[in-house]
mmCIF file of N, CA, C and O in Angstrom:
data_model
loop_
_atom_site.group_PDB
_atom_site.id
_atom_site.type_symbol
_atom_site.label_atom_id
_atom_site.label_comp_id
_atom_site.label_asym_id
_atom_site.label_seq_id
_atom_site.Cartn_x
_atom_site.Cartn_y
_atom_site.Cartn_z
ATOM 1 N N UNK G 1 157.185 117.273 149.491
ATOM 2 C CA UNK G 1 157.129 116.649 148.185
ATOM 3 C C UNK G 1 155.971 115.656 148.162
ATOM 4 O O UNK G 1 155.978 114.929 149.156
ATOM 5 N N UNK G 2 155.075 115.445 147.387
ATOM 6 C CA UNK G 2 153.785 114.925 146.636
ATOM 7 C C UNK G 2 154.370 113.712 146.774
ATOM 8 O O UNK G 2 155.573 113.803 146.528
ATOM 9 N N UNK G 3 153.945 112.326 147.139
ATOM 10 C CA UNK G 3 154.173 110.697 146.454
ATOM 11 C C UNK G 3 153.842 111.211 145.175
ATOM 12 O O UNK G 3 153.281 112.216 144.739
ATOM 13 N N UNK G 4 154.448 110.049 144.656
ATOM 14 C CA UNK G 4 154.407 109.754 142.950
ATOM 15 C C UNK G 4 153.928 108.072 142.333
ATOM 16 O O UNK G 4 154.336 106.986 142.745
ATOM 17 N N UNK G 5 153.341 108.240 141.678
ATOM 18 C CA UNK G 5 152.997 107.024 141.015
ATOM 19 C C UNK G 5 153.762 106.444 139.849
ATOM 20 O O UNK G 5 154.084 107.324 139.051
ATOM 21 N N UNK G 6 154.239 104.948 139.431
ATOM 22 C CA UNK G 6 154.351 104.999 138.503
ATOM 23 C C UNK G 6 154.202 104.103 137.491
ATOM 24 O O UNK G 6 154.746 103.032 137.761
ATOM 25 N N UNK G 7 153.637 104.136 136.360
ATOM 26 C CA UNK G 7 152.502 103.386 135.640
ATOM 27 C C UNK G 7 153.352 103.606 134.122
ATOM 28 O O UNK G 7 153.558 104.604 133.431
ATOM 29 N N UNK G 8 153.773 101.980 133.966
ATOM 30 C CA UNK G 8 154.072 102.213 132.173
ATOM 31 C C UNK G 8 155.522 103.217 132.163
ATOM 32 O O UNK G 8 155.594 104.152 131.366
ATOM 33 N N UNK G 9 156.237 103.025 132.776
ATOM 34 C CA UNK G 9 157.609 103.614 132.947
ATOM 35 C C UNK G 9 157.040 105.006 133.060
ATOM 36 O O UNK G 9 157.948 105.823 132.907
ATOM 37 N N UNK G 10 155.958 105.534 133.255
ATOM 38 C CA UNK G 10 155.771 107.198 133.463
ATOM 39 C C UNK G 10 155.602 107.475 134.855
ATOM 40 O O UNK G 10 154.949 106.758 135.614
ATOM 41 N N UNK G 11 156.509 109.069 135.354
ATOM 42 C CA UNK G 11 155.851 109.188 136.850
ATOM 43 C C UNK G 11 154.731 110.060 136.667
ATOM 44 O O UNK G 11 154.686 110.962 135.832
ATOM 45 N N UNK G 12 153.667 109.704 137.624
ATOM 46 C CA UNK G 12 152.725 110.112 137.523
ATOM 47 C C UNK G 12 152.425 110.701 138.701
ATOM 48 O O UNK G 12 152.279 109.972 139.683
ATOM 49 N N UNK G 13 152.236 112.519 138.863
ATOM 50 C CA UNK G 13 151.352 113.054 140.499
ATOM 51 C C UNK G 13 150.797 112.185 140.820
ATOM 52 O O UNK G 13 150.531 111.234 140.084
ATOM 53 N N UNK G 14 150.407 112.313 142.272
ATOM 54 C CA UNK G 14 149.736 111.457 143.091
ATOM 55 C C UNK G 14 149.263 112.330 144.062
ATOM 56 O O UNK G 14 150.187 112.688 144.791
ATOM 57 N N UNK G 15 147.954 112.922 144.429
ATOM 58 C CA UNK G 15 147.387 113.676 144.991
ATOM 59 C C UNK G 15 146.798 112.508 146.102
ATOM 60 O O UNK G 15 146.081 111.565 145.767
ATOM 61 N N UNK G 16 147.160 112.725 147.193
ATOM 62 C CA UNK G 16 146.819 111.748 148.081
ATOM 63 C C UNK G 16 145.623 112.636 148.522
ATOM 64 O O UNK G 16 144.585 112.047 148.221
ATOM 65 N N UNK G 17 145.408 113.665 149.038
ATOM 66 C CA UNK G 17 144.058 114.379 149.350
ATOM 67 C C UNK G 17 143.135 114.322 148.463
ATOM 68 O O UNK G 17 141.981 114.470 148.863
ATOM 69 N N UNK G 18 143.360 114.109 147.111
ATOM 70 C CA UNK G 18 143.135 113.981 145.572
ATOM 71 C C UNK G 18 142.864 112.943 144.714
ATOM 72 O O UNK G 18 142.994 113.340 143.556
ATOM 73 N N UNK G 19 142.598 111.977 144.765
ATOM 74 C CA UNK G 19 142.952 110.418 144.383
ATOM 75 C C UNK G 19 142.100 110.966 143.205
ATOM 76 O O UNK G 19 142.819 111.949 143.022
ATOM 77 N N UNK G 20 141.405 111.063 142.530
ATOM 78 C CA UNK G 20 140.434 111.370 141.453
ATOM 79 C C UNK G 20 140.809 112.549 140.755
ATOM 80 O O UNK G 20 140.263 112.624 139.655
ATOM 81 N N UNK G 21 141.581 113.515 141.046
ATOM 82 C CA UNK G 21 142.037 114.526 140.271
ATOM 83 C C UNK G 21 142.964 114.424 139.133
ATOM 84 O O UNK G 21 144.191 114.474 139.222
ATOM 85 N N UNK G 22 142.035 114.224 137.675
ATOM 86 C CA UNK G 22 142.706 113.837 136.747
ATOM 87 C C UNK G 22 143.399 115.260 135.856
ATOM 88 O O UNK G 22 143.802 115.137 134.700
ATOM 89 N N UNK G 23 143.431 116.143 136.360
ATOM 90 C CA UNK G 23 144.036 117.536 136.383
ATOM 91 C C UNK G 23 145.293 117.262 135.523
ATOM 92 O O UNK G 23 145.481 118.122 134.663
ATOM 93 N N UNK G 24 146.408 116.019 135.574
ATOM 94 C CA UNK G 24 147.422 116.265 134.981
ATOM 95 C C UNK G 24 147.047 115.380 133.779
ATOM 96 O O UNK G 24 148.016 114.801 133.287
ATOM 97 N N UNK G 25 145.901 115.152 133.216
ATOM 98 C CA UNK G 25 145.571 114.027 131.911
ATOM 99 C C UNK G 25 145.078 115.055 131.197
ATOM 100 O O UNK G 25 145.107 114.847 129.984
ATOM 101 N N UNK G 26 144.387 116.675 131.717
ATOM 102 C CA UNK G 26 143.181 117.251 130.823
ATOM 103 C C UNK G 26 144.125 117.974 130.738
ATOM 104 O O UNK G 26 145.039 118.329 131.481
ATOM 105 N N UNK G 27 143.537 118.326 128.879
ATOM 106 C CA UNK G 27 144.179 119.738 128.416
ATOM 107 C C UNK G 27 143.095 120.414 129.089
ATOM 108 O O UNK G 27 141.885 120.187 129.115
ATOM 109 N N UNK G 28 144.385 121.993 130.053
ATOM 110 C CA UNK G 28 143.503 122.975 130.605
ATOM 111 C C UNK G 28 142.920 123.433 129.698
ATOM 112 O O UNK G 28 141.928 124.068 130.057
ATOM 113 N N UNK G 29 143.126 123.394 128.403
ATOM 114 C CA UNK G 29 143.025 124.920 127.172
ATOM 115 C C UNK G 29 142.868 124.101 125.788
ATOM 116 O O UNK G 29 143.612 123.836 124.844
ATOM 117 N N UNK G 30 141.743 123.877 126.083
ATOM 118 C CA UNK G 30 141.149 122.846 124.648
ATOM 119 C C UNK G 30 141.163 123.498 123.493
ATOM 120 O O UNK G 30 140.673 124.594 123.764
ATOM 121 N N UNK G 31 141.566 123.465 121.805
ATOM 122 C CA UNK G 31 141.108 124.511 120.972
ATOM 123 C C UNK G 31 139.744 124.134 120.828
ATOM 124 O O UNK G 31 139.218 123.032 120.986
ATOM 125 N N UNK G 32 139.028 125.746 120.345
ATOM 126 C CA UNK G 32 137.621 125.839 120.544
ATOM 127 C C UNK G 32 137.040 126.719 119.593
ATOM 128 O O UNK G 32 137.409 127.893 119.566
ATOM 129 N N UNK G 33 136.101 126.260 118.742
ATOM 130 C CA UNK G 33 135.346 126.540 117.709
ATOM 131 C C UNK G 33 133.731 126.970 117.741
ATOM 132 O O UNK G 33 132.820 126.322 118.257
ATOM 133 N N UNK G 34 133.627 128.397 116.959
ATOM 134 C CA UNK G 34 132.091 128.469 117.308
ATOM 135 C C UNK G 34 130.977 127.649 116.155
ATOM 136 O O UNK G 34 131.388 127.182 115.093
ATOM 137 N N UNK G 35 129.749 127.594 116.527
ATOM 138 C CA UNK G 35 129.182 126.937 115.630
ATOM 139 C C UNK G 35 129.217 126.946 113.972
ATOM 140 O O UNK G 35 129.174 126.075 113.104
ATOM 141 N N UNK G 36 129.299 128.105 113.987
ATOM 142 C CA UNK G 36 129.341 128.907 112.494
ATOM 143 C C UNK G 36 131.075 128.744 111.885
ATOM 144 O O UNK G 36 131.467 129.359 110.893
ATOM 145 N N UNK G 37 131.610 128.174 112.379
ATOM 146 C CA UNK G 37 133.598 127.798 111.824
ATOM 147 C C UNK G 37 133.048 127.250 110.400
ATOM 148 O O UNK G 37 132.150 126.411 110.468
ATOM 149 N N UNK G 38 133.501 127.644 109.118
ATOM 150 C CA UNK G 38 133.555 127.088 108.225
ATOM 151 C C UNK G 38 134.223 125.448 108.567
ATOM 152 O O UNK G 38 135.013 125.146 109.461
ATOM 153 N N UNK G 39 133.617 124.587 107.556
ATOM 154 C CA UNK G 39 133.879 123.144 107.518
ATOM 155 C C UNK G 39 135.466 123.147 107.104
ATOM 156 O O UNK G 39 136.218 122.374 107.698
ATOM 157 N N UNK G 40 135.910 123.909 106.211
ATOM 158 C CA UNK G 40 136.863 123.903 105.429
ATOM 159 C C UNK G 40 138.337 124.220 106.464
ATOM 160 O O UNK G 40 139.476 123.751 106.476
ATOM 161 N N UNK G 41 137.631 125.234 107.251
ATOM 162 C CA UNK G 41 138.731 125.319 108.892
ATOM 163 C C UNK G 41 138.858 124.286 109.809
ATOM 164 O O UNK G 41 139.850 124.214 110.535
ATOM 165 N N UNK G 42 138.115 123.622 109.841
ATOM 166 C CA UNK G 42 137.843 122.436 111.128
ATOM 167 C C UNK G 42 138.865 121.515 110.427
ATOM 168 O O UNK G 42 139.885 121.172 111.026
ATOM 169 N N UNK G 43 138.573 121.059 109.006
ATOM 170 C CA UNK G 43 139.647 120.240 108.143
ATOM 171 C C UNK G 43 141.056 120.781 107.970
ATOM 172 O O UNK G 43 142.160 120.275 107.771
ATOM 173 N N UNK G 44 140.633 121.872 108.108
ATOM 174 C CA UNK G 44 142.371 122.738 107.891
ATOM 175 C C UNK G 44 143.154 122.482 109.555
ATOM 176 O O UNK G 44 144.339 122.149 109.522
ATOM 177 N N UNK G 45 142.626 122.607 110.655
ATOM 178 C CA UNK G 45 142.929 122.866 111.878
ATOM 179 C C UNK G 45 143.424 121.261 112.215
ATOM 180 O O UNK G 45 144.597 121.087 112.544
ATOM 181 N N UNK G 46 142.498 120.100 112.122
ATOM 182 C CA UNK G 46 142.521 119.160 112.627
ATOM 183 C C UNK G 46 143.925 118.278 111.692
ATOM 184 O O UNK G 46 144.895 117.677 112.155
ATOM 185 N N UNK G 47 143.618 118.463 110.598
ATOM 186 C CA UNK G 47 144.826 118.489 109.925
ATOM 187 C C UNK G 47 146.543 119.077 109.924
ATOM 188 O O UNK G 47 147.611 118.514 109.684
ATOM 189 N N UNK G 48 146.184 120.432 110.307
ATOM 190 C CA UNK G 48 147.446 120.786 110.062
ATOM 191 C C UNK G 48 148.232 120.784 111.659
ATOM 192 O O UNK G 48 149.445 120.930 111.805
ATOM 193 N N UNK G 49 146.949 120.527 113.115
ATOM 194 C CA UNK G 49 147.698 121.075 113.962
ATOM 195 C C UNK G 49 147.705 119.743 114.582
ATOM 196 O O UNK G 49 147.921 119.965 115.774
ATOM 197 N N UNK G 50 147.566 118.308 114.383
ATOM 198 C CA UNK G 50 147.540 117.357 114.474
ATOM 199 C C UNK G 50 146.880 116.733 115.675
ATOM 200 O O UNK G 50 147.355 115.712 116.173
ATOM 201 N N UNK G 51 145.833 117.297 116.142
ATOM 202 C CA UNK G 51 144.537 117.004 117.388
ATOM 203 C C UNK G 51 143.360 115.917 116.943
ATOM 204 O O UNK G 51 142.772 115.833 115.865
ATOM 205 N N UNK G 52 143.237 115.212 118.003
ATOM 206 C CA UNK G 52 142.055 114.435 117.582
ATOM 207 C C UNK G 52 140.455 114.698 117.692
ATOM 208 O O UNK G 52 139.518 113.925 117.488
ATOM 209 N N UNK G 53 140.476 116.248 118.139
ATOM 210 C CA UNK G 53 138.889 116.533 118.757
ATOM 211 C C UNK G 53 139.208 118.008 118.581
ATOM 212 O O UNK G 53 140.399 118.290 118.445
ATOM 213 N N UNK G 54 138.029 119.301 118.561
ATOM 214 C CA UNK G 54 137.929 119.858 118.810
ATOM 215 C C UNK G 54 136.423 120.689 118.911
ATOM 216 O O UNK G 54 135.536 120.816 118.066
ATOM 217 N N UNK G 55 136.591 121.464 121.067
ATOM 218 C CA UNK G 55 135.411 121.640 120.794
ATOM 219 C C UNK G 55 134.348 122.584 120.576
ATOM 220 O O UNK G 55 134.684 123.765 120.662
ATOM 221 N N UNK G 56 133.389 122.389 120.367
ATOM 222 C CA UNK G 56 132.594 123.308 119.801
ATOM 223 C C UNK G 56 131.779 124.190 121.108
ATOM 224 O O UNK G 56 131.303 123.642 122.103
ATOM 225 N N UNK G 57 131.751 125.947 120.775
ATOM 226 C CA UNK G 57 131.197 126.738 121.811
ATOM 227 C C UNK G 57 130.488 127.721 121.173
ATOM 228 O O UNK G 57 130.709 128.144 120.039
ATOM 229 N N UNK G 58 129.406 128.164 122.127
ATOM 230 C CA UNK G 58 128.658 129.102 121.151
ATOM 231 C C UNK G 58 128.808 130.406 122.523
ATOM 232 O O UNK G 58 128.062 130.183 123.476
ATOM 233 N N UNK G 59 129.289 131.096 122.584
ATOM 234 C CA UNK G 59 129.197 132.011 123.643
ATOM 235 C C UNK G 59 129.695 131.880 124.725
ATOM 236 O O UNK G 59 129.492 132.825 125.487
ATOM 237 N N UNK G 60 130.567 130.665 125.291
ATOM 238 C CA UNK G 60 131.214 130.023 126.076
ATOM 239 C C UNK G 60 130.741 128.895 126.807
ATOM 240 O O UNK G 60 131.039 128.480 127.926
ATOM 241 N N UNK G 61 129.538 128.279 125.508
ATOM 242 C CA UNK G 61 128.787 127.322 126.158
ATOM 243 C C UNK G 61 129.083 126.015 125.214
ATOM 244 O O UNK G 61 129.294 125.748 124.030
ATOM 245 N N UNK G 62 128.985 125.476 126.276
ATOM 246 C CA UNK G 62 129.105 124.087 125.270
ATOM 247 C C UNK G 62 128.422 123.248 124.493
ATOM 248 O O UNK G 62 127.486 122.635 125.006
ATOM 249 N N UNK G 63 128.659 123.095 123.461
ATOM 250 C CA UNK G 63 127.895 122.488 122.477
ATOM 251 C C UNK G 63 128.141 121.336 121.806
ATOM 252 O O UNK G 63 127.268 120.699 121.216
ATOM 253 N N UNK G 64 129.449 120.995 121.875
ATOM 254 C CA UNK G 64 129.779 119.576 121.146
ATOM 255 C C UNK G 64 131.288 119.486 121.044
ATOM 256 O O UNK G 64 132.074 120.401 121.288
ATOM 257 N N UNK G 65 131.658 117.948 120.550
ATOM 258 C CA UNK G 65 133.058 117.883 119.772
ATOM 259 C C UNK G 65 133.229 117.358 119.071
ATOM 260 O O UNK G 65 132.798 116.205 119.068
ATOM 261 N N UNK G 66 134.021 117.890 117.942
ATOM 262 C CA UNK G 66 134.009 116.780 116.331
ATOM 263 C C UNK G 66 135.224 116.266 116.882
ATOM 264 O O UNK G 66 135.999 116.999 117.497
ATOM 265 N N UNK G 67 135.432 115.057 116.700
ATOM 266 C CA UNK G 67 136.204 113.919 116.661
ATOM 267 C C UNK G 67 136.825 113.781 115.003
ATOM 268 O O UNK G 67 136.007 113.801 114.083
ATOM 269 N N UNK G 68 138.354 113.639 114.697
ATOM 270 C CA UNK G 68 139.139 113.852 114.090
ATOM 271 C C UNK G 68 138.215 112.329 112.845
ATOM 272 O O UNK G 68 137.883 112.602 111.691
ATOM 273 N N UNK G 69 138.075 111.419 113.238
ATOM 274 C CA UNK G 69 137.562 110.303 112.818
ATOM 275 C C UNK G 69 136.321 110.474 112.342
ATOM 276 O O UNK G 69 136.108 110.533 111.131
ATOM 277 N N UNK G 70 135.121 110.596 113.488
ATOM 278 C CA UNK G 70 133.954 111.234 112.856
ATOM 279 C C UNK G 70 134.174 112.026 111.279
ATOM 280 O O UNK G 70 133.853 111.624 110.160
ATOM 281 N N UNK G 71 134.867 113.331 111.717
ATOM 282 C CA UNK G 71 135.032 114.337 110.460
ATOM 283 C C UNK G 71 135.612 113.327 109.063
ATOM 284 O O UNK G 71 135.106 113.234 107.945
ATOM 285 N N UNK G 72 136.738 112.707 109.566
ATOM 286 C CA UNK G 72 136.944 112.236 107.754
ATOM 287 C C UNK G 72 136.129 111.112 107.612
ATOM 288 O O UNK G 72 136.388 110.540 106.554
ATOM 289 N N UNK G 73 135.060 110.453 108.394
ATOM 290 C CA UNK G 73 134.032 109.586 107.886
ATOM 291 C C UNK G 73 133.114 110.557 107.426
ATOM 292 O O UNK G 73 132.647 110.378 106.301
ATOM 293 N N UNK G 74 132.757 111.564 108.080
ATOM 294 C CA UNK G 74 131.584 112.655 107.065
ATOM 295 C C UNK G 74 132.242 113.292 105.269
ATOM 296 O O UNK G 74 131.699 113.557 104.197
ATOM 297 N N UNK G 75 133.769 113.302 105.843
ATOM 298 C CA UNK G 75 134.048 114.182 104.148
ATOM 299 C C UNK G 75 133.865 112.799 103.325
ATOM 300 O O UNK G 75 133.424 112.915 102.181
ATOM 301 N N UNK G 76 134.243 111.156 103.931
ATOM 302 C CA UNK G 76 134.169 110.303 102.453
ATOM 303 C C UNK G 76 133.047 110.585 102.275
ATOM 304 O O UNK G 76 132.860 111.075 101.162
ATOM 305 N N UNK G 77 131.696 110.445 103.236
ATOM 306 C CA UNK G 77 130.000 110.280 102.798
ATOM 307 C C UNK G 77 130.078 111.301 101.782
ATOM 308 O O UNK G 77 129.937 110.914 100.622
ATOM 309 N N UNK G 78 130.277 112.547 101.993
ATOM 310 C CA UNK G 78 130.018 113.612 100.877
ATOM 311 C C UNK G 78 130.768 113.493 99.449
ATOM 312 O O UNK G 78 130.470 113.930 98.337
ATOM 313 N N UNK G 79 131.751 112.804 99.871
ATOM 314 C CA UNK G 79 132.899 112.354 98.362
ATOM 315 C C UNK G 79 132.086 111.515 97.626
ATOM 316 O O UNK G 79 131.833 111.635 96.427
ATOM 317 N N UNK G 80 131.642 110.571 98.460
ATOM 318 C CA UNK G 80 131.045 109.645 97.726
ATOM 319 C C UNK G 80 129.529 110.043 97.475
ATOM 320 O O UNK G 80 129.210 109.575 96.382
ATOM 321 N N UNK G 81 128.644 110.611 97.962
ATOM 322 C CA UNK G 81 127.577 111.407 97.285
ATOM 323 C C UNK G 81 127.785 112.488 96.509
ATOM 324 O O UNK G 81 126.967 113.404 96.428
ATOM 325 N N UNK G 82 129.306 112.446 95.651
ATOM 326 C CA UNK G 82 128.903 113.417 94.837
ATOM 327 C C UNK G 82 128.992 114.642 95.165
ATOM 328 O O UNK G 82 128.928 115.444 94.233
ATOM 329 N N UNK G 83 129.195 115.276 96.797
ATOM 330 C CA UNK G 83 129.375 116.496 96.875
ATOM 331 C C UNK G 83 130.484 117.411 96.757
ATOM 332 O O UNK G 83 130.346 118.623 96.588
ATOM 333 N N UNK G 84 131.774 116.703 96.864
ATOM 334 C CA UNK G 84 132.868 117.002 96.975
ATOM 335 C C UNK G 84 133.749 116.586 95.419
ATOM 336 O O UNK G 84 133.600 115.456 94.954
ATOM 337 N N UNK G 85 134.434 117.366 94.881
ATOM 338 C CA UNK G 85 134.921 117.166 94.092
ATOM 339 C C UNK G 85 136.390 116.263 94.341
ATOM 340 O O UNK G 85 137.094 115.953 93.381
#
């Protein structure tokens, strides 16, 4: 059996061969969007599936991540220029 850590009433693995293996913090299986995702999906997704990031791939390469925050500071700019009804 693994020691265990525990931090903030949570137990936490403890990889003693491992001290840096943040393996149990990362989502293995990020959702992932290609460049070309309509805007209107990214708002639909981040919205309906309640994530704060998702990232962007073009062929299985990496290219970026919109941040849940970023995105609704870009839809007010466009609200408020008039682009968005």
């Amino acid at each position: 059996m693994s020691p265990q850590l525990m931090h903030n009433n949570v137990t936490i693995p403890y990889f003693q061969d491992r001290p840096n293996d943040f393996t149990p913090f990362v989502d293995q299986t990020p959702l992932t969007i290609s460049p070309n995702t309509p805007i209107e999906l990214v708002a639909s997704l981040l919205g309906r599936l309640g994530i704060s990031c998702i990232c962007v791939a073009d062929k299985g390469i990496y290219c970026g991540v919109i941040f849940k925050k970023a995105y609704i500071g870009y839809a007010k700019e466009l609200e408020e220029a008039g682009y968005v009804h």
